[in-house]
PDB file of N, CA and C in Angstrom:
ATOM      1  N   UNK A  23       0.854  -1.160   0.000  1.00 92.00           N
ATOM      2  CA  UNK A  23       0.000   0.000   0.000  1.00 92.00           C
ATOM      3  C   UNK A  23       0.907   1.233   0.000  1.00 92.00           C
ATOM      4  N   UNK A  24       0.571   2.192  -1.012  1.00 94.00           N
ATOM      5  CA  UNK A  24       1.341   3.440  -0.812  1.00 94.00           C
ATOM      6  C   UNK A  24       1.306   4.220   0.711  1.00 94.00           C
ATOM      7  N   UNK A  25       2.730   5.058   1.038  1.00 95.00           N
ATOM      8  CA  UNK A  25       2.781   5.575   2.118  1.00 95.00           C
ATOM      9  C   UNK A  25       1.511   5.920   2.585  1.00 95.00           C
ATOM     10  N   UNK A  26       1.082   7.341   1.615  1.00 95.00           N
ATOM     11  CA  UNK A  26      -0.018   8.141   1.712  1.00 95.00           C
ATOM     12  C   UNK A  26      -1.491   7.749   1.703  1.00 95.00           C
ATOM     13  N   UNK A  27      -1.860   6.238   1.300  1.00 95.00           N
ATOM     14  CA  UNK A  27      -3.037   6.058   1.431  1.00 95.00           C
ATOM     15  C   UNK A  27      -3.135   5.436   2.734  1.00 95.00           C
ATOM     16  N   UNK A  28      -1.889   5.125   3.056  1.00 95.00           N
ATOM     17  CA  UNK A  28      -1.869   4.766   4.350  1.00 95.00           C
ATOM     18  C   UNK A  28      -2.410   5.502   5.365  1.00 95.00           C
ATOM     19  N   UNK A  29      -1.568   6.474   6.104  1.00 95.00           N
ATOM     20  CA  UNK A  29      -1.502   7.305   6.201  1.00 95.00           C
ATOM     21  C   UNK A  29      -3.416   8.118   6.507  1.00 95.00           C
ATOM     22  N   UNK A  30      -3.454   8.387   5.231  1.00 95.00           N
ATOM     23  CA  UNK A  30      -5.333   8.659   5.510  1.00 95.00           C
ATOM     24  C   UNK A  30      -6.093   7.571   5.475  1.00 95.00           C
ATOM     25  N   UNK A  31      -6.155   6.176   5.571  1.00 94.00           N
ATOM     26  CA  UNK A  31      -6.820   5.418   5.910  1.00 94.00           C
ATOM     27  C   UNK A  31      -6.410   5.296   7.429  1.00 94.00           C
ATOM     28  N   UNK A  32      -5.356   5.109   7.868  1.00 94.00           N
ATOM     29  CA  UNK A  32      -5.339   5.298   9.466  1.00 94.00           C
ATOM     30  C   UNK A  32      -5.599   6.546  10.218  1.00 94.00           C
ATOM     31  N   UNK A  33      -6.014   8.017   9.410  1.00 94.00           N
ATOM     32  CA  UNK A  33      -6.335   8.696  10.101  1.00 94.00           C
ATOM     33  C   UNK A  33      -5.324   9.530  11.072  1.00 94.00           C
ATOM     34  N   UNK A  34      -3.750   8.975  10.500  1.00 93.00           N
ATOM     35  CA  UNK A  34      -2.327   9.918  10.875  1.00 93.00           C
ATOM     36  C   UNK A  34      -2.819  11.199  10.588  1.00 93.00           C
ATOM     37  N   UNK A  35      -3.204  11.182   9.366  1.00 93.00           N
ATOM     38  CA  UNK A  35      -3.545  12.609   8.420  1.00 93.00           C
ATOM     39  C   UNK A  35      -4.733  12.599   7.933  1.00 93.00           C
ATOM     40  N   UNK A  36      -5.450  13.649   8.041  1.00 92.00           N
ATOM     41  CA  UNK A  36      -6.595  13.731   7.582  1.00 92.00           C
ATOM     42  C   UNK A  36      -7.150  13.521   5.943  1.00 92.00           C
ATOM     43  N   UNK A  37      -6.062  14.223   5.164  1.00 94.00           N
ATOM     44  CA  UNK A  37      -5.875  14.205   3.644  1.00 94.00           C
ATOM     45  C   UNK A  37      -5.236  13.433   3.439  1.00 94.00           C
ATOM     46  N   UNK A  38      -5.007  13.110   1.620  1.00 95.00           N
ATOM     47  CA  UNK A  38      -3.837  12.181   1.066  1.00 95.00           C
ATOM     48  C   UNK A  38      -3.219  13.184   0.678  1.00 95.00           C
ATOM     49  N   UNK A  39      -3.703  14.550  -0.012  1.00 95.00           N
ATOM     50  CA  UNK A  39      -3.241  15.431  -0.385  1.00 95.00           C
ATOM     51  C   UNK A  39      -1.842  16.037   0.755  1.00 95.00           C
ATOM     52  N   UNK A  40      -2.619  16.314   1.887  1.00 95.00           N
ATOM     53  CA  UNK A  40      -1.674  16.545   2.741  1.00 95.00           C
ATOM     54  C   UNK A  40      -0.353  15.686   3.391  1.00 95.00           C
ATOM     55  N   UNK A  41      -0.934  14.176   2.909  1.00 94.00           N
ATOM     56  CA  UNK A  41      -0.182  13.326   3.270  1.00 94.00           C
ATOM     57  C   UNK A  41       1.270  13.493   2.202  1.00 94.00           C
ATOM     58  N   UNK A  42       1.033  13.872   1.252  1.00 95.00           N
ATOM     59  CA  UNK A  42       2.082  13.435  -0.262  1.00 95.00           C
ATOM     60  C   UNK A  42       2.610  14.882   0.249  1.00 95.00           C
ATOM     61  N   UNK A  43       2.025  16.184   0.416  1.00 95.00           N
ATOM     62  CA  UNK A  43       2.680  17.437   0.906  1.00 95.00           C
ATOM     63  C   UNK A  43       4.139  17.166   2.282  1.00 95.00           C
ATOM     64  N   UNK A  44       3.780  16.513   3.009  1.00 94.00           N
ATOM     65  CA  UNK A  44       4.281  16.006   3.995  1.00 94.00           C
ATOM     66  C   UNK A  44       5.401  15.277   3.258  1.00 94.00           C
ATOM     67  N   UNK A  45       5.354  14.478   3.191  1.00 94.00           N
ATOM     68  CA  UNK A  45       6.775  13.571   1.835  1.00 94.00           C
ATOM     69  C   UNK A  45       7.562  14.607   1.259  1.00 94.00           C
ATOM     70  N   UNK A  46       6.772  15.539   0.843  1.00 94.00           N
ATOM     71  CA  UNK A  46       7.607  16.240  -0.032  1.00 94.00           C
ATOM     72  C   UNK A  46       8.108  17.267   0.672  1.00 94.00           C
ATOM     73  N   UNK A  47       8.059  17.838   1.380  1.00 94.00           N
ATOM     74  CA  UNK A  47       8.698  18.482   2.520  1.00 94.00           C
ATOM     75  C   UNK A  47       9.828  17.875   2.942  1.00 94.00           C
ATOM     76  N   UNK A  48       9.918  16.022   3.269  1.00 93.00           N
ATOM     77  CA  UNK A  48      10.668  15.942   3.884  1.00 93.00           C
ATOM     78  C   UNK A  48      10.197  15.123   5.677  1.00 93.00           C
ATOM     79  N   UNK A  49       9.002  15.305   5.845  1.00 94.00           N
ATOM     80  CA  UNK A  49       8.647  15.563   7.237  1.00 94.00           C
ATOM     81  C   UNK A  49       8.247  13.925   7.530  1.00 94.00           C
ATOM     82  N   UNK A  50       8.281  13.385   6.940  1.00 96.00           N
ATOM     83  CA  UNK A  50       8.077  11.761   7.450  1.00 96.00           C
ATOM     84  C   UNK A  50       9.178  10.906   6.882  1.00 96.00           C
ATOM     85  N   UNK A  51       9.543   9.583   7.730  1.00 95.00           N
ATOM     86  CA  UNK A  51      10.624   9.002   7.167  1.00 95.00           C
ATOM     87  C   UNK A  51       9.715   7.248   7.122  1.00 95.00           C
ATOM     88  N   UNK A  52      10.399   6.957   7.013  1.00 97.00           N
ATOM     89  CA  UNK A  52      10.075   4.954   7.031  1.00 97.00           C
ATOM     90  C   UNK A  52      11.116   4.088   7.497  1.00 97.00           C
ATOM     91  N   UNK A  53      11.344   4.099   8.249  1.00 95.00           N
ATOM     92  CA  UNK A  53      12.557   3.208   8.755  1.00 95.00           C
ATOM     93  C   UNK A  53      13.798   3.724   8.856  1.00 95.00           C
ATOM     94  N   UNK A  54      13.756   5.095   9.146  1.00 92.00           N
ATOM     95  CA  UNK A  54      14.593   5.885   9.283  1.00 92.00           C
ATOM     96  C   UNK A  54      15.412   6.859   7.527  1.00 92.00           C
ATOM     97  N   UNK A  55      14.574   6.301   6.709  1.00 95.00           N
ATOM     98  CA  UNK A  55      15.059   7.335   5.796  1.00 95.00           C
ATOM     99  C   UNK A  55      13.681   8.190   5.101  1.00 95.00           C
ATOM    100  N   UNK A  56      14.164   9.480   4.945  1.00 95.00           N
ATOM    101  CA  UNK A  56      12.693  10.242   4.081  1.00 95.00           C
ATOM    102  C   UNK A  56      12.193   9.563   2.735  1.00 95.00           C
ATOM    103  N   UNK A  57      10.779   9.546   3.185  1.00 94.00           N
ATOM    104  CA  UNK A  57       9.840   8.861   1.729  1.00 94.00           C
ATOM    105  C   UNK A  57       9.105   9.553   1.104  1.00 94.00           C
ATOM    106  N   UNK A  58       9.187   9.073   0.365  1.00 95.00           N
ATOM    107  CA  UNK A  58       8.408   9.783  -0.815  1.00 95.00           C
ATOM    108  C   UNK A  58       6.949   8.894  -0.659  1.00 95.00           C
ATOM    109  N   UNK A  59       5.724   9.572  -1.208  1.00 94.00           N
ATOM    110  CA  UNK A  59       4.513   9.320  -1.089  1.00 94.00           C
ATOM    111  C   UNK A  59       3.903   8.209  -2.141  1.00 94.00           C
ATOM    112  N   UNK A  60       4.496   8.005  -3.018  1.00 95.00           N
ATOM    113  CA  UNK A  60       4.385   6.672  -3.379  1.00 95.00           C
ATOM    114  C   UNK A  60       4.968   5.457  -3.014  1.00 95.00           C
ATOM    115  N   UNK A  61       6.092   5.339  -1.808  1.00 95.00           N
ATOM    116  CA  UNK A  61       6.850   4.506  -1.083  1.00 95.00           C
ATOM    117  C   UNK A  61       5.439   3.214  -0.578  1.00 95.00           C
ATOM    118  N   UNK A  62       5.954   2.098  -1.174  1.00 96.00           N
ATOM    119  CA  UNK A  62       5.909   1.025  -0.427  1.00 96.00           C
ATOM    120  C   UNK A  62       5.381   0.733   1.177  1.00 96.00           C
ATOM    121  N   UNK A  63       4.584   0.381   1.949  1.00 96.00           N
ATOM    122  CA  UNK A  63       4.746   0.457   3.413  1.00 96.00           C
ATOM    123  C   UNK A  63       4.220  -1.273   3.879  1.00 96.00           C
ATOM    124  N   UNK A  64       4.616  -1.517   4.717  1.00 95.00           N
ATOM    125  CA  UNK A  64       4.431  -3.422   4.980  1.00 95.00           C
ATOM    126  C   UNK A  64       4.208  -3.554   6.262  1.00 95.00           C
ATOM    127  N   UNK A  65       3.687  -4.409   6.803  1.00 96.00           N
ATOM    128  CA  UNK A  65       3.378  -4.622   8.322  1.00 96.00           C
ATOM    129  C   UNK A  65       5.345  -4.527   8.496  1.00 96.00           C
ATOM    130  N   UNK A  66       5.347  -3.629   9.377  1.00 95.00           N
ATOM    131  CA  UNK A  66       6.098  -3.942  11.006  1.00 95.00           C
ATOM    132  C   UNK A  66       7.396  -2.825  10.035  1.00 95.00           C
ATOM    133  N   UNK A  67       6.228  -1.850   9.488  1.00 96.00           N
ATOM    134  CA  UNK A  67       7.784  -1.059   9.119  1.00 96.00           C
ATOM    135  C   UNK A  67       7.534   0.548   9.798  1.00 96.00           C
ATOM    136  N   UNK A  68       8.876   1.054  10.666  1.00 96.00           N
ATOM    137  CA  UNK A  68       8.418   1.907  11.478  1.00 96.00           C
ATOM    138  C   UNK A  68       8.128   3.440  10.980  1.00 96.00           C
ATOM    139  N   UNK A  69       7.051   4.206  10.913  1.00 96.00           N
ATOM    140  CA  UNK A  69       7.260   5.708  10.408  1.00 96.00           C
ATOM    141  C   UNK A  69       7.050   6.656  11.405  1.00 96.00           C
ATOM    142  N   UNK A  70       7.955   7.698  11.166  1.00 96.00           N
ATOM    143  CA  UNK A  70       8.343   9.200  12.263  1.00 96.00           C
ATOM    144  C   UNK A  70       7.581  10.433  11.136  1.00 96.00           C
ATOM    145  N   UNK A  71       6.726  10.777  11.837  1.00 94.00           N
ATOM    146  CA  UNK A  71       5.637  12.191  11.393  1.00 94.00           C
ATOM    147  C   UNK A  71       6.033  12.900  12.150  1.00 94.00           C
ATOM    148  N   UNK A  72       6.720  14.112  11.631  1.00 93.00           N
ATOM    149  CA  UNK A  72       6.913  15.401  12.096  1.00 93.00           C
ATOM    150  C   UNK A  72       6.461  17.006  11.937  1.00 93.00           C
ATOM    151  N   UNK A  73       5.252  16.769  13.010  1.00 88.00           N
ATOM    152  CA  UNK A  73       4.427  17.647  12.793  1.00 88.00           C
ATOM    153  C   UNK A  73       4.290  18.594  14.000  1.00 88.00           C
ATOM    154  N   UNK A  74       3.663  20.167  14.107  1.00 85.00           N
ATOM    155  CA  UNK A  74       3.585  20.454  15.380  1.00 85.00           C
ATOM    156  C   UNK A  74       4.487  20.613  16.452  1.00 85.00           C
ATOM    157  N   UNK A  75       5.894  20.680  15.785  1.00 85.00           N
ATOM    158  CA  UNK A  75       6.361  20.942  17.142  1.00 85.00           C
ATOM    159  C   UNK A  75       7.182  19.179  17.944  1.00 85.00           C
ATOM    160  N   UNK A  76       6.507  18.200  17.177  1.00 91.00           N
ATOM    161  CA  UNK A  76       6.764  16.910  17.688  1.00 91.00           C
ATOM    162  C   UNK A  76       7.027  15.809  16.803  1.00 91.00           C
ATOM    163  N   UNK A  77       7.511  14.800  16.774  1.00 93.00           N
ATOM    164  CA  UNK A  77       7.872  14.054  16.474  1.00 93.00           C
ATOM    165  C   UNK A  77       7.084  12.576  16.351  1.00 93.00           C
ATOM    166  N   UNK A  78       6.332  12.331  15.661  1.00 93.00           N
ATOM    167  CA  UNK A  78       5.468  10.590  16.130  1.00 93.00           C
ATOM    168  C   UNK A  78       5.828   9.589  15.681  1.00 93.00           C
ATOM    169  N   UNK A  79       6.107   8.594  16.357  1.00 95.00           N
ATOM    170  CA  UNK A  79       6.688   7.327  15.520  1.00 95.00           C
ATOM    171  C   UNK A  79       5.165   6.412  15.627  1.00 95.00           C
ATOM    172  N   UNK A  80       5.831   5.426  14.973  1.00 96.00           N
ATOM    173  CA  UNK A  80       4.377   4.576  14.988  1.00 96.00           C
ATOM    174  C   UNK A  80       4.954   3.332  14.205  1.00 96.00           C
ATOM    175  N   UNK A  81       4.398   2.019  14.465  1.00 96.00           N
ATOM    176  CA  UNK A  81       4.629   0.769  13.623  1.00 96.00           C
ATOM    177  C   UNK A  81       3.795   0.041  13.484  1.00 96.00           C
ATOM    178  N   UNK A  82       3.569  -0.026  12.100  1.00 96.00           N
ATOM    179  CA  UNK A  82       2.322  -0.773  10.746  1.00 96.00           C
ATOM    180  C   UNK A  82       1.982  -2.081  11.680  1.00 96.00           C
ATOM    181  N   UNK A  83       0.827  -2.486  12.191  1.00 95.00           N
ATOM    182  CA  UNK A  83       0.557  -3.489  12.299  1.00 95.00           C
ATOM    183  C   UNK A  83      -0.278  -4.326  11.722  1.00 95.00           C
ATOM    184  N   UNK A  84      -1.050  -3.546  10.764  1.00 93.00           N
ATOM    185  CA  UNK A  84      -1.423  -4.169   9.821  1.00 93.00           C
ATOM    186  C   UNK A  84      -2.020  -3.839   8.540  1.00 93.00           C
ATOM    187  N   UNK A  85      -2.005  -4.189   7.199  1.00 93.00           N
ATOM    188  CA  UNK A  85      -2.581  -3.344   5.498  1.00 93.00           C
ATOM    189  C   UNK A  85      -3.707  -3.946   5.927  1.00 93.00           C
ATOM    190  N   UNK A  86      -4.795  -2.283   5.740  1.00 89.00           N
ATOM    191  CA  UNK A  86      -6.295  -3.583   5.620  1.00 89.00           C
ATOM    192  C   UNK A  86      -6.555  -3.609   3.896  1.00 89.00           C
ATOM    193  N   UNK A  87      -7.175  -4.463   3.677  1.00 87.00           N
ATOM    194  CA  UNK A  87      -7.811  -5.201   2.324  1.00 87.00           C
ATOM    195  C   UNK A  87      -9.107  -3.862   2.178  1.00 87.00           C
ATOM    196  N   UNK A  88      -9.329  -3.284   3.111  1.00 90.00           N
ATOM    197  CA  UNK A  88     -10.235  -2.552   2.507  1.00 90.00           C
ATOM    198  C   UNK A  88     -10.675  -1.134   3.450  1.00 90.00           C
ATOM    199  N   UNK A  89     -10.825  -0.150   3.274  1.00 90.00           N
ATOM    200  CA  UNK A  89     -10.776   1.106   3.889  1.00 90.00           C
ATOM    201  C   UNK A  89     -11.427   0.662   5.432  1.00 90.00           C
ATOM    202  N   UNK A  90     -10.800   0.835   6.557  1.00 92.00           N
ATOM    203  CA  UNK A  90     -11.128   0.565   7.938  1.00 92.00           C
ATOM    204  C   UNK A  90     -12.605   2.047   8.076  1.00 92.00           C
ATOM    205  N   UNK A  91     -13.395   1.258   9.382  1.00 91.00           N
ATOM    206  CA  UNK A  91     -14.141   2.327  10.198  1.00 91.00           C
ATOM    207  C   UNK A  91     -13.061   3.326  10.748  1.00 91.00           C
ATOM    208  N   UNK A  92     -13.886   4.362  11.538  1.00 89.00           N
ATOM    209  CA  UNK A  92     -12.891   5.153  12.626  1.00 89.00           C
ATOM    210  C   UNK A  92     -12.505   4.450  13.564  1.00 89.00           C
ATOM    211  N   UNK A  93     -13.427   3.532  14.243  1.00 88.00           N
ATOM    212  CA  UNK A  93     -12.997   2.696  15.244  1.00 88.00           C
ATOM    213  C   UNK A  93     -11.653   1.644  15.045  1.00 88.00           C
ATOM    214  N   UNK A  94     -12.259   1.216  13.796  1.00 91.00           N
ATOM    215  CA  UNK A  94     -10.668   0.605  13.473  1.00 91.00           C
ATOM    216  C   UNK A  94      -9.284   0.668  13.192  1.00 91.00           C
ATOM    217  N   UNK A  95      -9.445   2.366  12.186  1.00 91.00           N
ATOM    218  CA  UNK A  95      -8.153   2.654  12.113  1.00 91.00           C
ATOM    219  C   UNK A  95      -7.583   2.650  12.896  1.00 91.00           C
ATOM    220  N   UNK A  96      -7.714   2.764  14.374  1.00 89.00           N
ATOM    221  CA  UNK A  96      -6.658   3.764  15.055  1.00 89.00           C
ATOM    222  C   UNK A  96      -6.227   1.707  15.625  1.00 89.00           C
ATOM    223  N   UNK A  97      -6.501   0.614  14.922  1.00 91.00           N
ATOM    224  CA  UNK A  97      -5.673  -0.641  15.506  1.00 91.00           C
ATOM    225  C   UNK A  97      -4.740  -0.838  14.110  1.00 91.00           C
ATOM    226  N   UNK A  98      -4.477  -0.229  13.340  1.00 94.00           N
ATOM    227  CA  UNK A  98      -3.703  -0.675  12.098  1.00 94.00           C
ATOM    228  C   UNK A  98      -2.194  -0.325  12.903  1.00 94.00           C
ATOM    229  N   UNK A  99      -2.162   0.879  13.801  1.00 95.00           N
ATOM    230  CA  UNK A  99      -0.460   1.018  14.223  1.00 95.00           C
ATOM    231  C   UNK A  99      -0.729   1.059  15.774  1.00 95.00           C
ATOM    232  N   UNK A 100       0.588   1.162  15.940  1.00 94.00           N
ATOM    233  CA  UNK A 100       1.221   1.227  17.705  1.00 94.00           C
ATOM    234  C   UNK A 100       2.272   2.652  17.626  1.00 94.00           C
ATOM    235  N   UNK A 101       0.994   3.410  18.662  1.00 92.00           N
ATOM    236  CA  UNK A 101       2.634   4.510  18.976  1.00 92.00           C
ATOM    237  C   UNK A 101       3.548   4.278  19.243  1.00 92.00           C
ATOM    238  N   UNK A 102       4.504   4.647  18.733  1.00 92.00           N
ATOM    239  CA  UNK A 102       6.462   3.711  19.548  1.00 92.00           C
ATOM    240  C   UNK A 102       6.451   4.795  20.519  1.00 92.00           C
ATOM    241  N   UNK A 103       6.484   6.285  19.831  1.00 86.00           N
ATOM    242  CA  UNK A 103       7.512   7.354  20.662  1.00 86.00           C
ATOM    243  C   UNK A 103       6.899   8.539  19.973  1.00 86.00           C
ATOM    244  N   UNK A 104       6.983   9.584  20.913  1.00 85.00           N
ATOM    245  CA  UNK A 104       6.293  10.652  21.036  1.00 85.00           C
ATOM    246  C   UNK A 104       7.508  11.738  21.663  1.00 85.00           C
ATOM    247  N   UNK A 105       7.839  12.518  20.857  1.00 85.00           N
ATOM    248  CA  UNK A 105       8.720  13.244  21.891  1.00 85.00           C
ATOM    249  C   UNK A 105       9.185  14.842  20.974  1.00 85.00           C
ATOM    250  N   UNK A 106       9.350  15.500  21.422  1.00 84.00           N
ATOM    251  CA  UNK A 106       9.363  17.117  21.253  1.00 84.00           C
ATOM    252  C   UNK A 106      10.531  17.339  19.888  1.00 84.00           C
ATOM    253  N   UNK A 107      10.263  18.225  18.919  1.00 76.00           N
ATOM    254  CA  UNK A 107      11.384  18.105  17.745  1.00 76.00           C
ATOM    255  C   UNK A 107      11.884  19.723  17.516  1.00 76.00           C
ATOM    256  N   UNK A 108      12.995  19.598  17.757  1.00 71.00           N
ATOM    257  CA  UNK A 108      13.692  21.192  18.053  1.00 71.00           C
ATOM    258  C   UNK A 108      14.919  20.897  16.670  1.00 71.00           C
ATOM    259  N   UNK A 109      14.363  21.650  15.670  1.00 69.00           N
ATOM    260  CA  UNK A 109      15.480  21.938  14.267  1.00 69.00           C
ATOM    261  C   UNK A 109      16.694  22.096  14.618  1.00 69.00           C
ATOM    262  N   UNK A 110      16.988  22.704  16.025  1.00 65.00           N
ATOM    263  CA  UNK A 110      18.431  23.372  16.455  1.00 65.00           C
ATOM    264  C   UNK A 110      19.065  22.795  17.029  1.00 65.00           C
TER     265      UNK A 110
END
């Protein structure tokens, strides 16, 4: 599944639009390197969203076969780490 549909099917991001904006910035990685919004994503691969001031990690636990409820998205990942992001 591409990064970005990811992404707004779990409800990280509200848009896909915003999701592929995000890539292209720079502001999300996948396993520690920056992706691009058509990138590949697989159960148990870790991504860092840097948004706000903060930093979110999170790891894929699972592609659904078909667009999740609200209730469900939020079981596709696991927060790893949460922690404050200072450029300087």
């Amino acid at each position: 599944m591409r990064l970005d549909v990811f992404l707004k099917l779990s409800r990280l991001e509200p848009r896909r639009t915003l999701a592929q904006q995000m890539c292209e910035a720079g502001a999300i990685e996948v396993n520690g390197a920056r992706a691009k919004s058509a990138r590949e994503v697989r159960t148990g691969d870790v991504i860092a969203l840097r948004k706000r001031g903060r930093v979110t990690t999170v790891r894929i636990l699972e592609i659904p076969a078909k667009p999740p409820s609200k209730a469900q998205a939020a079981s596709m990942y696991a927060t790893v780490n949460v922690e404050p992001y200072d450029p300087y």
